[in-house]
Tab-separated table of C-alpha atoms in Angstrom:
chain	number	residue	atom	x	y	z
A	28	MET	CA	23.571	-9.295	9.899
A	29	VAL	CA	21.111	-11.755	8.352
A	30	GLU	CA	18.409	-10.700	10.825
A	31	LEU	CA	19.153	-7.060	10.027
A	32	CYS	CA	18.751	-7.639	6.284
A	33	LEU	CA	15.518	-9.575	6.772
A	34	LEU	CA	14.103	-6.885	9.066
A	35	ILE	CA	14.800	-3.990	6.708
A	36	GLY	CA	13.499	-6.021	3.780
A	37	ARG	CA	10.261	-6.850	5.591
A	38	ILE	CA	9.707	-3.230	6.644
A	39	MET	CA	10.172	-1.981	3.100
A	40	LEU	CA	8.023	-4.693	1.530
A	41	GLN	CA	5.185	-4.288	4.028
A	42	ASN	CA	4.988	-0.547	3.452
A	43	GLY	CA	4.905	-0.299	-0.326
A	44	ALA	CA	8.462	-0.595	-1.655
A	45	GLU	CA	9.124	-2.254	-5.000
A	46	THR	CA	10.428	-5.823	-4.995
A	47	TYR	CA	13.642	-5.043	-6.842
A	48	ARG	CA	14.394	-2.174	-4.425
A	49	VAL	CA	14.031	-4.531	-1.445
A	50	GLU	CA	16.393	-7.080	-2.987
A	51	ASP	CA	18.941	-4.404	-3.899
A	52	THR	CA	18.874	-2.915	-0.393
A	53	MET	CA	19.425	-6.296	1.275
A	54	THR	CA	22.323	-7.300	-0.970
A	55	ARG	CA	24.004	-3.889	-0.606
A	56	ILE	CA	23.847	-4.109	3.180
A	57	ALA	CA	25.302	-7.635	3.106
A	58	ALA	CA	28.077	-6.474	0.759
A	59	SER	CA	28.948	-3.621	3.134
A	60	TYR	CA	29.676	-6.267	5.792
A	61	GLY	CA	31.867	-8.322	3.471
A	62	LYS	CA	29.251	-10.748	2.154
A	63	GLU	CA	29.629	-10.041	-1.567
A	64	ASP	CA	27.893	-13.268	-2.592
A	65	ALA	CA	24.651	-12.707	-0.660
A	66	GLN	CA	21.486	-13.909	-2.401
A	67	SER	CA	17.952	-12.576	-1.947
A	68	PHE	CA	14.640	-13.501	-3.510
A	69	VAL	CA	11.585	-11.399	-2.697
A	70	THR	CA	7.931	-11.990	-3.515
A	71	PRO	CA	4.956	-9.926	-2.301
A	72	THR	CA	4.314	-12.489	0.466
A	73	GLY	CA	7.781	-13.639	1.481
A	74	ILE	CA	11.525	-12.949	1.584
A	75	PHE	CA	14.293	-15.517	1.097
A	76	PHE	CA	17.825	-14.486	2.031
A	77	SER	CA	21.194	-16.232	2.246
A	78	VAL	CA	24.640	-14.776	2.865
A	79	SER	CA	26.191	-17.009	0.189
A	80	ARG	CA	25.320	-19.576	-2.446
A	81	VAL	CA	26.207	-22.462	-0.116
A	82	GLU	CA	24.642	-21.216	3.141
A	83	PRO	CA	21.057	-22.177	4.037
A	84	ALA	CA	18.498	-19.484	3.243
A	85	LYS	CA	16.198	-17.941	5.844
A	86	LEU	CA	12.547	-17.168	5.124
A	87	VAL	CA	10.334	-14.366	6.419
A	88	ARG	CA	6.627	-14.388	5.575
A	89	VAL	CA	4.828	-11.104	4.897
A	90	TYR	CA	1.158	-11.360	5.780
A	91	ASP	CA	-0.012	-7.753	5.760
A	92	ARG	CA	0.923	-5.002	3.325
A	93	ALA	CA	0.035	-1.329	3.495
A	94	THR	CA	1.155	1.973	2.033
A	95	ASN	CA	3.415	3.961	4.341
A	96	LEU	CA	6.166	5.515	2.278
A	97	SER	CA	7.540	7.409	5.278
A	98	LYS	CA	8.696	4.067	6.725
A	99	VAL	CA	10.220	3.117	3.375
A	100	THR	CA	12.112	6.416	3.305
A	101	ALA	CA	13.329	5.963	6.884
A	102	ALA	CA	14.511	2.410	6.115
A	103	ASN	CA	16.310	3.656	3.001
A	104	ASN	CA	18.102	6.321	5.042
A	105	ILE	CA	19.251	3.703	7.541
A	106	SER	CA	20.493	1.446	4.726
A	107	ARG	CA	22.554	4.338	3.322
A	108	ASN	CA	24.069	4.950	6.755
A	109	ILE	CA	24.884	1.247	7.035
A	110	THR	CA	26.615	1.075	3.659
A	111	GLY	CA	28.416	4.323	4.455
A	112	GLY	CA	29.863	2.774	7.608
A	113	ARG	CA	28.076	5.188	9.950
A	114	LEU	CA	26.030	2.547	11.804
A	115	THR	CA	26.897	-0.739	13.463
A	116	ILE	CA	24.653	-3.772	13.130
A	117	ALA	CA	23.278	-3.307	16.660
A	118	GLU	CA	22.567	0.404	16.143
A	119	ALA	CA	20.891	-0.189	12.792
A	120	TYR	CA	18.778	-3.036	14.161
A	121	GLU	CA	17.630	-0.891	17.082
A	122	GLN	CA	16.598	1.978	14.784
A	123	LEU	CA	14.783	-0.390	12.442
A	124	SER	CA	12.923	-1.983	15.355
A	125	VAL	CA	11.621	1.462	16.327
A	126	ILE	CA	10.419	2.050	12.762
A	127	ASP	CA	8.830	-1.409	12.614
A	128	THR	CA	6.821	-0.966	15.808
A	129	ALA	CA	5.784	2.634	15.104
A	130	GLY	CA	2.146	3.203	14.266
A	131	PRO	CA	0.785	5.093	11.277
A	132	HIS	CA	2.457	8.429	10.594
A	133	TYR	CA	-0.960	10.123	10.560
A	134	SER	CA	-3.891	9.628	12.922
A	135	LEU	CA	-7.115	7.967	11.804
A	136	ALA	CA	-8.956	11.298	11.839
A	137	THR	CA	-6.301	12.877	9.620
A	138	GLN	CA	-6.467	9.985	7.153
A	139	VAL	CA	-10.266	10.179	6.932
A	140	ALA	CA	-10.175	13.970	6.533
A	141	ALA	CA	-7.569	13.679	3.771
A	142	ALA	CA	-9.616	11.002	1.966
A	143	SER	CA	-12.742	13.166	2.208
A	144	ILE	CA	-11.095	16.305	0.849
A	145	ALA	CA	-9.322	14.335	-1.865
A	146	SER	CA	-12.628	12.783	-2.946
A	147	GLY	CA	-14.227	16.206	-3.342
A	148	CYS	CA	-11.237	17.548	-5.236
A	149	PHE	CA	-11.198	14.531	-7.556
A	150	ALA	CA	-14.892	15.083	-8.291
A	151	ILE	CA	-14.079	18.642	-9.391
A	152	MET	CA	-11.025	17.478	-11.341
A	153	PHE	CA	-13.154	15.009	-13.308
A	154	GLN	CA	-15.307	17.919	-14.540
A	155	GLY	CA	-17.900	17.824	-11.785
A	156	ASN	CA	-19.265	21.046	-10.365
A	157	TRP	CA	-19.111	22.526	-6.883
A	158	TYR	CA	-22.559	21.139	-6.047
A	159	ASP	CA	-20.928	17.676	-6.184
A	160	PHE	CA	-18.010	18.618	-3.923
A	161	LEU	CA	-19.687	18.107	-0.541
A	162	PRO	CA	-21.507	14.848	-1.482
A	163	ALA	CA	-18.218	13.463	-2.809
A	164	CYS	CA	-16.418	14.463	0.395
A	165	ILE	CA	-19.019	12.724	2.574
A	166	SER	CA	-19.251	9.616	0.386
A	167	GLY	CA	-15.479	9.274	0.050
A	168	GLY	CA	-14.908	9.752	3.779
A	169	ALA	CA	-17.613	7.243	4.712
A	170	GLY	CA	-16.284	4.702	2.234
A	171	PHE	CA	-12.739	5.112	3.554
A	172	VAL	CA	-13.912	4.600	7.156
A	173	VAL	CA	-15.743	1.411	6.149
A	174	LEU	CA	-12.643	0.207	4.291
A	175	LEU	CA	-10.396	0.674	7.338
A	176	LEU	CA	-12.937	-0.788	9.756
A	177	LEU	CA	-13.730	-3.924	7.763
A	178	HIS	CA	-10.101	-4.551	6.880
A	179	HIS	CA	-9.242	-4.354	10.581
A	180	LEU	CA	-12.064	-6.721	11.553
A	181	PHE	CA	-11.920	-9.358	8.804
A	182	LYS	CA	-8.474	-8.990	7.190
A	183	ILE	CA	-10.087	-9.641	3.797
A	184	LYS	CA	-8.998	-6.733	1.666
A	185	PHE	CA	-11.187	-7.276	-1.380
A	186	PHE	CA	-14.313	-7.794	0.712
A	187	ALA	CA	-13.661	-4.491	2.507
A	188	GLU	CA	-13.112	-2.668	-0.794
A	189	PHE	CA	-16.282	-4.162	-2.269
A	190	LEU	CA	-18.466	-3.046	0.656
A	191	ALA	CA	-16.817	0.386	0.785
A	192	SER	CA	-17.572	0.999	-2.898
A	193	LEU	CA	-21.103	-0.351	-2.410
A	194	LEU	CA	-21.637	2.236	0.334
A	195	ILE	CA	-20.192	4.978	-1.876
A	196	GLY	CA	-22.564	4.112	-4.725
A	197	THR	CA	-25.525	4.010	-2.337
A	198	LEU	CA	-24.686	7.370	-0.746
A	199	ALA	CA	-24.171	8.992	-4.150
A	200	TYR	CA	-27.592	7.812	-5.286
A	201	LEU	CA	-29.219	9.019	-2.047
A	202	PHE	CA	-27.618	12.441	-2.338
A	203	ILE	CA	-28.927	12.859	-5.887
A	204	SER	CA	-32.397	11.600	-4.831
A	205	VAL	CA	-32.744	14.311	-2.174
A	206	GLY	CA	-31.441	16.998	-4.492
A	207	VAL	CA	-27.903	17.336	-3.112
A	208	GLY	CA	-25.450	17.236	-6.000
A	209	HIS	CA	-25.967	17.189	-9.746
A	210	GLU	CA	-24.096	14.240	-11.288
A	211	THR	CA	-24.001	10.788	-9.726
A	212	ASP	CA	-21.086	9.576	-11.809
A	213	LYS	CA	-18.831	12.482	-10.816
A	214	ILE	CA	-19.599	11.941	-7.131
A	215	ILE	CA	-18.816	8.229	-7.389
A	216	ILE	CA	-15.645	8.692	-9.431
A	217	GLY	CA	-14.284	11.209	-6.964
A	218	SER	CA	-15.280	9.138	-3.939
A	219	VAL	CA	-13.661	5.870	-5.066
A	220	MET	CA	-10.303	7.440	-5.922
A	221	PRO	CA	-8.880	6.946	-2.376
A	222	LEU	CA	-9.586	3.226	-2.850
A	223	VAL	CA	-7.880	2.928	-6.248
A	224	PRO	CA	-4.644	0.844	-6.047
A	225	GLY	CA	-2.380	3.359	-7.757
A	226	LEU	CA	0.778	2.320	-5.904
A	227	HIS	CA	0.224	-1.384	-6.687
A	228	ILE	CA	-0.160	-0.625	-10.390
A	229	THR	CA	2.998	1.508	-10.407
A	230	ASN	CA	5.033	-1.086	-8.502
A	231	ALA	CA	3.750	-3.882	-10.756
A	232	VAL	CA	4.949	-2.030	-13.862
A	233	ARG	CA	8.307	-1.144	-12.307
A	234	ASP	CA	8.893	-4.731	-11.166
A	235	LEU	CA	8.032	-6.054	-14.624
A	236	MET	CA	10.422	-3.563	-16.201
A	237	ALA	CA	13.143	-4.691	-13.760
A	238	GLY	CA	12.597	-8.339	-14.769
A	239	HIS	CA	10.784	-9.483	-11.611
A	240	LEU	CA	8.006	-11.286	-13.430
A	241	VAL	CA	6.547	-13.171	-10.453
A	242	SER	CA	6.206	-10.079	-8.290
A	243	GLY	CA	5.091	-7.882	-11.166
A	244	LEU	CA	2.336	-10.243	-12.267
A	245	SER	CA	1.132	-10.927	-8.721
A	246	LYS	CA	0.954	-7.217	-7.871
A	247	GLY	CA	-0.803	-6.565	-11.160
A	248	ALA	CA	-3.323	-9.312	-10.359
A	249	GLU	CA	-3.885	-7.804	-6.907
A	250	ALA	CA	-4.514	-4.393	-8.438
A	251	PHE	CA	-6.903	-5.937	-10.980
A	252	LEU	CA	-8.877	-7.716	-8.241
A	253	THR	CA	-9.069	-4.490	-6.239
A	254	ALA	CA	-10.383	-2.609	-9.267
A	255	THR	CA	-12.893	-5.416	-9.845
A	256	ALA	CA	-14.080	-5.186	-6.224
A	257	ILE	CA	-14.527	-1.424	-6.524
A	258	GLY	CA	-16.381	-1.685	-9.815
A	259	GLY	CA	-18.514	-4.567	-8.544
A	260	GLY	CA	-19.594	-2.642	-5.452
A	261	VAL	CA	-20.647	0.378	-7.493
A	262	ALA	CA	-22.424	-1.854	-10.034
A	263	ILE	CA	-24.395	-3.610	-7.278
A	264	ALA	CA	-25.456	-0.242	-5.855
A	265	PHE	CA	-26.660	0.850	-9.296
A	266	SER	CA	-28.541	-2.404	-9.835
A	267	ILE	CA	-30.334	-2.061	-6.473
A	268	PHE	CA	-31.456	1.505	-7.014
């Protein structure tokens, strides 16, 4: 049961769930198996869990975090089935293991295409014109590819975001120089939107409102550093050209 709680907590935390939701899910599952005094403490990089106040706690480190809300939803559904008495520990653990080992819900090509189209649409939404749509699509798609590639190679998130935004700023300037597109700022704003840490900001606020100050402040700091990396990359591109 302890391993089950730690597994579902890790899956949820790694894929974008709020800290207080992870703690609540783990304690509810433990309570459904008769452990009413279970204790959990979750931070963005680790999970502590004990079935009672006197039992030793177990620790699980979380090294990599992404945004995959489909996995969070699937884990939530399993937790509801557990608390409803419709799944045994072995059945629940098997289903969670399948979710944990599953790859991304969408292929790499689909993710890049979605980032490209979203970049163009954001450029229009921020009062750009249709001449900026295609440059924003290309810049946003290229920046997203660089982000995924560098993050896979170096595992340094902020470095990948900095270089991706640097490429976006460079491409936007080149498009305007050759007469493709009208407004550099609209192209850049639209292109960097897939990189903006919207989920981290939302989760930071929700954790702070729920009283999880450590998690809320750390997620807020992560979002601030990401925004700084994005702004720094664009600023460097502007200073070069």
